[in-house]
Short mmCIF file of N, CA, C and O in Angstrom, two decimals:
data_model
loop_
_atom_site.label_atom_id
_atom_site.label_comp_id
_atom_site.label_asym_id
_atom_site.label_seq_id
_atom_site.Cartn_x
_atom_site.Cartn_y
_atom_site.Cartn_z
N GLN B 508 0.93 -1.13 0.24
CA GLN B 508 0.04 0.12 0.06
C GLN B 508 0.90 1.43 0.52
O GLN B 508 1.56 1.20 0.90
N VAL B 509 0.37 2.15 -0.73
CA VAL B 509 0.80 3.74 -0.62
C VAL B 509 0.55 4.60 -0.08
O VAL B 509 -0.65 5.19 -0.73
N GLN B 510 1.73 4.99 0.78
CA GLN B 510 0.45 6.14 1.48
C GLN B 510 1.40 8.01 1.35
O GLN B 510 2.39 7.50 0.12
N LEU B 511 0.65 8.72 0.85
CA LEU B 511 0.67 10.23 0.86
C LEU B 511 0.79 11.11 1.36
O LEU B 511 -0.63 11.02 2.17
N VAL B 512 2.42 11.54 1.74
CA VAL B 512 1.48 12.83 3.21
C VAL B 512 2.03 13.99 2.24
O VAL B 512 3.44 14.34 1.90
N GLU B 513 0.76 15.26 2.78
CA GLU B 513 1.41 16.56 1.96
C GLU B 513 1.62 17.13 3.22
O GLU B 513 1.45 17.11 4.15
N SER B 514 2.58 18.67 2.85
CA SER B 514 2.75 19.54 3.96
C SER B 514 3.18 21.03 3.24
O SER B 514 2.79 20.36 2.04
N GLY B 515 2.58 22.20 4.42
CA GLY B 515 3.60 23.12 3.68
C GLY B 515 2.02 24.26 3.33
O GLY B 515 1.08 25.37 3.03
N GLY B 516 0.91 23.77 3.21
CA GLY B 516 -0.11 24.58 3.34
C GLY B 516 -0.61 25.19 4.40
O GLY B 516 0.06 25.18 5.77
N GLY B 517 -1.36 26.45 4.77
CA GLY B 517 -1.31 27.53 5.35
C GLY B 517 -2.23 28.52 5.42
O GLY B 517 -2.59 28.07 4.13
N LEU B 518 -2.57 30.07 5.65
CA LEU B 518 -2.55 30.65 5.73
C LEU B 518 -2.17 32.08 4.87
O LEU B 518 -1.16 32.18 5.51
N VAL B 519 -2.95 32.50 3.75
CA VAL B 519 -1.54 33.28 3.07
C VAL B 519 -1.95 34.62 2.63
O VAL B 519 -2.97 34.83 2.64
N GLN B 520 -1.91 35.93 2.88
CA GLN B 520 -1.99 37.15 1.50
C GLN B 520 -2.85 36.79 0.74
O GLN B 520 -1.61 36.51 0.00
N PRO B 521 -3.39 36.89 0.08
CA PRO B 521 -3.51 37.89 -1.81
C PRO B 521 -2.12 38.19 -1.76
O PRO B 521 -1.54 38.91 -1.87
N GLY B 522 -1.91 37.32 -3.32
CA GLY B 522 -0.30 37.50 -3.99
C GLY B 522 0.99 37.25 -3.37
O GLY B 522 1.92 37.06 -3.34
N GLY B 523 0.38 36.46 -1.89
CA GLY B 523 1.93 35.54 -1.36
C GLY B 523 1.99 34.66 -2.55
O GLY B 523 1.23 34.06 -2.99
N SER B 524 2.94 33.17 -1.35
CA SER B 524 3.43 32.42 -1.68
C SER B 524 3.29 30.74 -0.61
O SER B 524 3.65 31.39 -0.16
N LEU B 525 3.18 30.22 -1.86
CA LEU B 525 3.52 28.76 -0.77
C LEU B 525 3.57 27.80 -1.30
O LEU B 525 3.81 28.02 -2.90
N ARG B 526 3.99 26.24 -0.73
CA ARG B 526 4.51 26.29 -1.63
C ARG B 526 4.40 23.83 -0.68
O ARG B 526 4.57 23.83 0.06
N LEU B 527 3.99 23.34 -1.65
CA LEU B 527 3.49 22.03 -1.20
C LEU B 527 4.42 21.07 -1.38
O LEU B 527 4.84 20.78 -2.17
N SER B 528 4.40 20.07 -0.21
CA SER B 528 5.41 18.96 -0.50
C SER B 528 4.40 17.77 -0.84
O SER B 528 3.24 17.30 0.39
N CYS B 529 4.68 16.76 -1.08
CA CYS B 529 4.19 15.28 -1.33
C CYS B 529 5.13 14.11 -1.30
O CYS B 529 5.47 14.48 -1.95
N ALA B 530 5.41 13.67 0.23
CA ALA B 530 6.65 12.36 -0.32
C ALA B 530 5.47 11.15 -0.06
O ALA B 530 4.54 10.55 1.02
N PRO B 531 5.61 10.09 -0.84
CA PRO B 531 5.38 8.87 -0.94
C PRO B 531 5.96 8.27 0.00
O PRO B 531 7.24 8.29 0.18
N SER B 532 4.65 6.75 0.60
CA SER B 532 5.71 6.05 1.49
C SER B 532 4.83 4.25 0.48
O SER B 532 4.28 4.64 0.72
N GLY B 533 6.41 3.81 1.08
CA GLY B 533 5.72 2.15 0.80
C GLY B 533 6.36 1.22 -0.13
O GLY B 533 7.19 2.03 -0.79
N SER B 534 5.93 0.51 -0.74
CA SER B 534 6.78 -0.70 -1.44
C SER B 534 6.46 -0.37 -3.31
O SER B 534 5.61 -1.16 -3.22
N ILE B 535 6.93 0.45 -3.14
CA ILE B 535 7.23 1.41 -4.68
C ILE B 535 8.08 0.95 -5.73
O ILE B 535 9.55 1.01 -5.65
N PHE B 536 7.40 0.14 -7.21
CA PHE B 536 8.62 -0.13 -7.48
C PHE B 536 8.70 1.31 -8.57
O PHE B 536 10.17 1.27 -9.12
N SER B 537 7.04 1.66 -8.88
CA SER B 537 7.68 2.86 -9.84
C SER B 537 7.00 4.21 -9.75
O SER B 537 5.38 3.33 -9.25
N ILE B 538 7.02 5.44 -10.67
CA ILE B 538 5.38 5.63 -9.89
C ILE B 538 5.46 6.65 -11.31
O ILE B 538 6.49 7.50 -11.89
N ASN B 539 4.44 7.09 -11.94
CA ASN B 539 4.44 7.17 -13.59
C ASN B 539 4.05 9.17 -13.16
O ASN B 539 5.59 10.20 -13.60
N ALA B 540 2.98 8.88 -13.11
CA ALA B 540 1.91 10.10 -13.21
C ALA B 540 2.60 10.93 -11.74
O ALA B 540 2.23 9.90 -10.38
N MET B 541 2.46 12.76 -11.03
CA MET B 541 1.99 12.17 -10.03
C MET B 541 1.58 14.26 -10.33
O MET B 541 2.02 14.78 -11.10
N GLY B 542 0.35 14.02 -9.15
CA GLY B 542 0.06 16.10 -9.86
C GLY B 542 -0.72 16.08 -8.23
O GLY B 542 -0.99 15.29 -6.90
N TRP B 543 -1.34 17.85 -8.44
CA TRP B 543 -2.28 18.62 -7.46
C TRP B 543 -2.82 18.38 -7.61
O TRP B 543 -3.91 19.07 -9.10
N TYR B 544 -4.42 18.24 -7.42
CA TYR B 544 -5.94 18.91 -7.12
C TYR B 544 -6.93 19.39 -5.82
O TYR B 544 -5.64 20.12 -5.19
N ARG B 545 -7.25 19.91 -6.54
CA ARG B 545 -7.90 19.98 -5.53
C ARG B 545 -9.32 20.79 -5.01
O ARG B 545 -10.28 20.67 -6.78
N GLN B 546 -10.11 20.86 -4.28
CA GLN B 546 -11.55 20.98 -3.78
C GLN B 546 -12.06 22.63 -2.61
O GLN B 546 -11.67 21.65 -1.66
N ALA B 547 -12.40 22.83 -3.30
CA ALA B 547 -12.68 24.70 -2.90
C ALA B 547 -14.60 24.00 -2.56
O ALA B 547 -15.51 23.60 -2.83
N PRO B 548 -15.02 24.57 -1.05
CA PRO B 548 -16.49 23.38 -0.32
C PRO B 548 -17.40 24.61 -1.83
O PRO B 548 -17.49 25.06 -2.45
N GLY B 549 -18.23 23.24 -1.82
CA GLY B 549 -19.15 23.30 -2.32
C GLY B 549 -18.76 23.04 -3.58
O GLY B 549 -19.77 23.26 -5.82
N LYS B 550 -16.91 22.88 -4.69
CA LYS B 550 -17.32 22.24 -6.22
C LYS B 550 -16.63 21.45 -6.23
O LYS B 550 -16.93 20.45 -4.93
N GLU B 551 -16.54 20.38 -7.58
CA GLU B 551 -16.26 19.53 -7.46
C GLU B 551 -14.72 19.30 -7.39
O GLU B 551 -13.85 20.65 -7.38
N ARG B 552 -14.11 18.43 -7.76
CA ARG B 552 -12.45 18.41 -7.55
C ARG B 552 -11.42 18.58 -8.11
O ARG B 552 -11.60 17.73 -9.27
N GLU B 553 -10.74 19.05 -8.61
CA GLU B 553 -9.56 19.96 -9.98
C GLU B 553 -8.57 19.62 -9.88
O GLU B 553 -8.08 19.77 -9.01
N LEU B 554 -7.72 18.89 -11.08
CA LEU B 554 -6.41 19.64 -11.85
C LEU B 554 -6.29 20.45 -11.35
O LEU B 554 -6.27 21.18 -11.84
N VAL B 555 -4.72 20.42 -10.26
CA VAL B 555 -4.62 21.35 -9.93
C VAL B 555 -3.07 22.08 -11.51
O VAL B 555 -3.26 22.41 -12.27
N ALA B 556 -1.94 20.67 -11.37
CA ALA B 556 -0.94 20.60 -11.96
C ALA B 556 -0.66 18.58 -12.22
O ALA B 556 -0.92 18.35 -11.01
N ALA B 557 -0.15 18.71 -12.95
CA ALA B 557 0.43 17.29 -12.78
C ALA B 557 1.75 17.12 -13.65
O ALA B 557 2.30 17.82 -14.30
N ILE B 558 2.38 15.31 -13.42
CA ILE B 558 3.88 16.10 -13.59
C ILE B 558 4.35 14.42 -13.98
O ILE B 558 3.80 13.83 -13.40
N THR B 559 4.53 13.86 -15.05
CA THR B 559 4.76 12.48 -15.35
C THR B 559 6.39 12.36 -15.67
O THR B 559 7.01 13.01 -14.80
N SER B 560 6.58 11.02 -14.50
CA SER B 560 8.31 10.28 -15.15
C SER B 560 9.20 11.67 -15.44
O SER B 560 10.15 10.78 -15.12
N GLY B 561 8.70 11.76 -16.45
CA GLY B 561 10.13 11.65 -17.99
C GLY B 561 9.99 14.02 -17.66
O GLY B 561 10.80 14.37 -18.28
N GLY B 562 8.75 13.50 -17.00
CA GLY B 562 8.91 15.48 -16.61
C GLY B 562 8.38 16.73 -17.41
O GLY B 562 8.13 17.58 -16.96
N SER B 563 6.84 15.59 -18.14
CA SER B 563 5.72 16.69 -18.73
C SER B 563 5.14 17.13 -17.87
O SER B 563 4.62 15.83 -17.11
N THR B 564 4.56 18.70 -18.36
CA THR B 564 3.56 19.10 -17.52
C THR B 564 2.56 19.13 -18.13
O THR B 564 2.50 19.31 -18.67
N ASN B 565 1.14 19.41 -17.39
CA ASN B 565 0.47 19.64 -17.65
C ASN B 565 -0.80 21.15 -16.22
O ASN B 565 -0.38 20.15 -15.50
N TYR B 566 -0.80 21.76 -17.30
CA TYR B 566 -1.98 22.81 -15.62
C TYR B 566 -3.05 23.41 -16.30
O TYR B 566 -3.38 23.55 -17.15
N ALA B 567 -3.96 23.05 -14.88
CA ALA B 567 -5.41 24.10 -15.68
C ALA B 567 -5.11 25.56 -15.34
O ALA B 567 -4.20 26.28 -15.37
N ASP B 568 -6.54 26.40 -16.87
CA ASP B 568 -5.74 26.95 -17.06
C ASP B 568 -5.51 28.82 -16.50
O ASP B 568 -5.63 29.56 -16.03
N SER B 569 -6.56 27.44 -15.00
CA SER B 569 -6.40 29.34 -13.89
C SER B 569 -5.33 29.55 -13.20
O SER B 569 -5.06 30.41 -12.30
N VAL B 570 -4.24 28.75 -13.31
CA VAL B 570 -3.00 28.72 -12.67
C VAL B 570 -1.69 28.69 -13.66
O VAL B 570 -0.89 29.26 -13.06
N LYS B 571 -1.92 28.59 -14.89
CA LYS B 571 -0.44 28.64 -15.16
C LYS B 571 0.00 30.67 -15.69
O LYS B 571 -0.57 31.39 -14.95
N GLY B 572 0.99 30.23 -15.27
CA GLY B 572 2.08 30.59 -15.82
C GLY B 572 2.31 31.57 -13.21
O GLY B 572 3.06 32.82 -13.05
N ARG B 573 1.44 31.14 -12.83
CA ARG B 573 0.89 31.00 -10.79
C ARG B 573 1.86 30.41 -10.33
O ARG B 573 2.37 30.17 -9.36
N PHE B 574 1.16 28.91 -10.52
CA PHE B 574 2.12 27.84 -10.15
C PHE B 574 2.85 26.67 -10.35
O PHE B 574 2.97 26.40 -12.15
N THR B 575 3.82 26.29 -10.05
CA THR B 575 4.83 25.65 -10.76
C THR B 575 5.28 23.29 -10.45
O THR B 575 4.82 23.91 -9.05
N ILE B 576 4.69 22.92 -10.96
CA ILE B 576 5.65 21.90 -10.36
C ILE B 576 6.19 21.41 -10.96
O ILE B 576 7.04 21.26 -11.98
N SER B 577 7.01 20.62 -9.43
CA SER B 577 8.49 19.44 -10.14
C SER B 577 8.45 18.27 -9.57
O SER B 577 7.52 18.35 -8.08
N ARG B 578 9.18 18.39 -9.04
CA ARG B 578 9.74 16.11 -8.78
C ARG B 578 10.91 16.01 -9.14
O ARG B 578 11.28 16.61 -9.73
N ASP B 579 10.77 15.47 -7.85
CA ASP B 579 12.02 15.00 -7.49
C ASP B 579 12.10 12.96 -7.74
O ASP B 579 11.92 12.55 -7.18
N ASN B 580 12.90 13.09 -8.83
CA ASN B 580 13.19 11.86 -8.64
C ASN B 580 13.26 10.38 -8.17
O ASN B 580 12.89 9.81 -7.99
N ALA B 581 14.28 10.65 -7.57
CA ALA B 581 15.61 9.91 -7.05
C ALA B 581 14.81 10.11 -5.16
O ALA B 581 14.68 9.20 -5.04
N LYS B 582 13.48 10.88 -5.10
CA LYS B 582 13.01 10.72 -3.56
C LYS B 582 11.63 10.76 -3.22
O LYS B 582 10.41 10.96 -3.15
N ASN B 583 10.70 10.54 -5.50
CA ASN B 583 9.77 10.49 -5.20
C ASN B 583 8.80 11.54 -4.80
O ASN B 583 7.62 11.37 -4.60
N THR B 584 9.38 13.26 -4.59
CA THR B 584 8.82 13.99 -4.19
C THR B 584 8.06 14.62 -5.08
O THR B 584 8.68 14.97 -6.46
N VAL B 585 6.60 14.75 -5.05
CA VAL B 585 6.44 16.52 -6.22
C VAL B 585 6.32 17.89 -5.42
O VAL B 585 6.04 17.46 -3.92
N TYR B 586 6.39 18.41 -5.97
CA TYR B 586 6.88 19.99 -5.61
C TYR B 586 5.09 21.11 -5.77
O TYR B 586 5.17 20.81 -6.97
N LEU B 587 4.14 21.40 -5.47
CA LEU B 587 3.82 22.81 -5.94
C LEU B 587 4.31 24.20 -5.71
O LEU B 587 3.97 24.41 -4.11
N GLN B 588 5.49 25.20 -6.10
CA GLN B 588 4.83 26.24 -5.73
C GLN B 588 4.24 27.22 -6.16
O GLN B 588 3.33 27.11 -7.77
N MET B 589 3.41 28.03 -5.60
CA MET B 589 2.10 28.41 -5.56
C MET B 589 2.68 29.69 -6.04
O MET B 589 2.63 30.51 -4.30
N ASN B 590 2.55 31.55 -6.43
CA ASN B 590 2.78 32.37 -6.76
C ASN B 590 2.11 32.87 -7.18
O ASN B 590 0.84 32.67 -7.61
N SER B 591 2.36 34.71 -6.47
CA SER B 591 0.14 35.46 -6.83
C SER B 591 -0.59 34.39 -6.14
O SER B 591 -1.65 34.24 -6.84
N LEU B 592 -1.35 33.67 -5.29
CA LEU B 592 -2.05 33.96 -4.78
C LEU B 592 -2.83 34.32 -4.61
O LEU B 592 -3.38 35.65 -4.50
N LYS B 593 -4.22 34.26 -4.65
CA LYS B 593 -6.09 34.31 -5.23
C LYS B 593 -6.33 33.80 -3.25
O LYS B 593 -6.49 32.69 -3.96
N PRO B 594 -7.36 34.89 -3.90
CA PRO B 594 -8.88 34.72 -2.27
C PRO B 594 -9.23 32.78 -3.56
O PRO B 594 -9.66 31.73 -2.83
N GLU B 595 -9.74 33.13 -4.66
CA GLU B 595 -10.06 32.13 -5.58
C GLU B 595 -8.96 30.37 -4.93
O GLU B 595 -10.04 29.49 -6.06
N ASP B 596 -7.99 30.80 -4.77
CA ASP B 596 -6.79 29.43 -4.76
C ASP B 596 -7.56 29.15 -3.64
O ASP B 596 -6.89 27.54 -3.46
N THR B 597 -7.95 29.26 -2.70
CA THR B 597 -8.42 28.96 -1.08
C THR B 597 -8.38 27.81 -1.22
O THR B 597 -9.97 27.85 -2.39
N ALA B 598 -8.06 26.09 -1.05
CA ALA B 598 -8.88 24.86 -0.84
C ALA B 598 -7.92 24.67 -0.08
O ALA B 598 -7.54 24.57 0.16
N VAL B 599 -8.39 23.01 -0.18
CA VAL B 599 -7.80 21.89 0.12
C VAL B 599 -7.45 21.23 -1.15
O VAL B 599 -8.14 20.81 -1.87
N TYR B 600 -6.00 21.32 -0.59
CA TYR B 600 -4.92 20.62 -2.09
C TYR B 600 -4.69 18.66 -1.95
O TYR B 600 -4.33 18.86 -0.81
N TYR B 601 -4.90 18.42 -2.95
CA TYR B 601 -5.17 17.25 -2.75
C TYR B 601 -3.46 16.15 -3.35
O TYR B 601 -3.56 16.43 -4.85
N CYS B 602 -2.47 15.68 -2.93
CA CYS B 602 -1.76 14.52 -3.98
C CYS B 602 -2.49 13.39 -4.56
O CYS B 602 -3.05 13.07 -3.48
N ASN B 603 -1.57 13.09 -5.61
CA ASN B 603 -1.68 12.10 -6.17
C ASN B 603 -0.86 11.62 -6.19
O ASN B 603 -0.15 11.98 -7.96
N ALA B 604 -0.80 10.67 -6.63
CA ALA B 604 0.62 9.47 -7.48
C ALA B 604 -0.42 8.22 -7.98
O ALA B 604 -1.26 7.53 -7.03
N GLU B 605 -0.11 7.59 -9.31
CA GLU B 605 0.29 6.15 -9.89
C GLU B 605 0.79 5.58 -10.16
O GLU B 605 1.85 6.47 -10.86
N GLY B 606 1.33 4.31 -9.59
CA GLY B 606 2.32 4.00 -10.54
C GLY B 606 2.27 1.94 -9.93
O GLY B 606 1.24 1.85 -10.22
N PHE B 607 3.21 1.79 -9.61
CA PHE B 607 3.80 0.43 -9.54
C PHE B 607 4.41 0.00 -7.93
O PHE B 607 5.52 0.09 -8.37
N THR B 608 3.63 -0.63 -7.59
CA THR B 608 4.06 -1.86 -6.45
C THR B 608 5.14 -2.72 -6.96
O THR B 608 5.28 -3.37 -7.74
N TYR B 609 6.15 -3.47 -5.85
CA TYR B 609 7.07 -4.35 -6.16
C TYR B 609 6.03 -5.62 -5.86
O TYR B 609 5.11 -5.55 -4.86
N TYR B 610 6.13 -6.61 -5.81
CA TYR B 610 5.90 -8.14 -5.49
C TYR B 610 6.38 -8.65 -4.49
O TYR B 610 6.93 -7.70 -4.28
N SER B 611 5.48 -8.81 -2.74
CA SER B 611 5.14 -8.76 -2.05
C SER B 611 6.89 -9.80 -2.01
O SER B 611 7.27 -10.52 -2.27
N GLY B 612 7.75 -9.52 -1.14
CA GLY B 612 9.48 -10.14 -0.51
C GLY B 612 10.36 -10.17 -1.96
O GLY B 612 10.99 -10.82 -2.31
N SER B 613 10.24 -9.61 -3.45
CA SER B 613 10.11 -9.75 -4.40
C SER B 613 11.08 -8.29 -5.03
O SER B 613 10.77 -7.06 -4.53
N TYR B 614 11.36 -8.81 -6.25
CA TYR B 614 12.08 -7.30 -6.32
C TYR B 614 11.04 -6.87 -8.69
O TYR B 614 11.46 -6.15 -9.59
N TYR B 615 10.13 -7.87 -8.58
CA TYR B 615 9.66 -7.44 -10.09
C TYR B 615 8.52 -6.56 -9.62
O TYR B 615 8.16 -6.66 -8.39
N ARG B 616 7.48 -5.43 -10.78
CA ARG B 616 6.72 -4.99 -10.44
C ARG B 616 5.59 -6.29 -10.80
O ARG B 616 5.76 -6.98 -10.88
N GLY B 617 5.23 -5.07 -9.84
CA GLY B 617 3.86 -5.98 -9.50
C GLY B 617 2.71 -5.69 -9.74
O GLY B 617 2.88 -4.41 -9.91
N PRO B 618 1.41 -5.02 -8.85
CA PRO B 618 0.37 -4.66 -9.16
C PRO B 618 0.76 -2.37 -8.65
O PRO B 618 1.40 -2.48 -8.82
N ALA B 619 -0.33 -2.35 -9.76
CA ALA B 619 -0.36 -1.14 -9.76
C ALA B 619 -1.53 -0.62 -8.61
O ALA B 619 -1.93 -0.93 -8.36
N PHE B 620 -0.84 0.72 -8.43
CA PHE B 620 -1.23 1.97 -7.23
C PHE B 620 -1.90 3.16 -8.23
O PHE B 620 -1.38 3.76 -9.32
N ASN B 621 -3.17 3.21 -7.47
CA ASN B 621 -3.52 5.38 -7.69
C ASN B 621 -3.52 5.54 -6.18
O ASN B 621 -4.73 4.64 -5.68
N SER B 622 -2.62 6.43 -5.62
CA SER B 622 -2.98 6.70 -4.02
C SER B 622 -3.05 7.76 -4.21
O SER B 622 -3.21 9.31 -5.13
N TRP B 623 -4.11 8.74 -2.85
CA TRP B 623 -4.46 10.55 -2.36
C TRP B 623 -3.08 9.96 -0.82
O TRP B 623 -3.87 9.71 -0.25
N GLY B 624 -3.05 11.53 -0.88
CA GLY B 624 -2.45 11.81 0.02
C GLY B 624 -4.32 12.34 1.04
O GLY B 624 -5.43 12.20 0.52
N GLN B 625 -3.93 13.20 2.87
CA GLN B 625 -5.00 13.00 3.18
C GLN B 625 -5.56 15.37 2.47
O GLN B 625 -6.78 15.38 3.06
N GLY B 626 -4.94 15.86 2.15
CA GLY B 626 -5.01 17.07 1.94
C GLY B 626 -4.44 17.65 2.87
O GLY B 626 -3.89 17.60 4.02
N THR B 627 -4.15 19.53 2.24
CA THR B 627 -3.47 19.41 3.31
C THR B 627 -4.49 21.48 2.80
O THR B 627 -4.98 21.55 1.41
N GLN B 628 -5.04 22.58 3.82
CA GLN B 628 -6.02 23.18 3.46
C GLN B 628 -5.06 24.24 3.07
O GLN B 628 -4.18 24.44 3.64
N VAL B 629 -5.52 25.70 1.83
CA VAL B 629 -4.63 26.59 1.69
C VAL B 629 -5.79 27.34 2.01
O VAL B 629 -6.97 27.49 1.16
N THR B 630 -5.40 28.94 2.76
CA THR B 630 -6.88 29.29 2.17
C THR B 630 -5.70 31.37 1.74
O THR B 630 -4.75 31.50 2.56
N VAL B 631 -6.13 31.79 1.49
CA VAL B 631 -5.30 33.23 1.19
C VAL B 631 -6.25 34.12 0.92
O VAL B 631 -7.14 34.21 0.54
N SER B 632 -6.04 35.01 2.23
CA SER B 632 -7.09 35.77 2.40
C SER B 632 -6.72 37.06 3.20
O SER B 632 -5.26 37.07 3.88
N SER B 633 -7.09 38.75 3.68
CA SER B 633 -6.36 39.42 4.15
C SER B 633 -7.22 39.97 5.01
O SER B 633 -6.71 40.06 5.97
#
């Protein structure tokens, strides 16, 4: 089982910056894509940014030019640098990762996984 632990959320004034981090743990053979999603009150969860193992990125139009997703493949850790934050960025941010685990007790590729973090609150307010 793969678990994701997020950190870095908090309260920030409009125009400010925050950096989110997400580190996985477990029997991980490989991680293909990692991403950040967010869910504001009364709204559906939406993709914010995603990055593949090769470094290809994808952003929601609403965050292009302000947010940057990056990844440390050696640590399987993904980051989301958020600049020029706006009140409408207020939401719970969730990390997601998909890939493969090891077969128990072996070095062979095992079952696929798709895991979510517990979420971290980001509040942009003056």
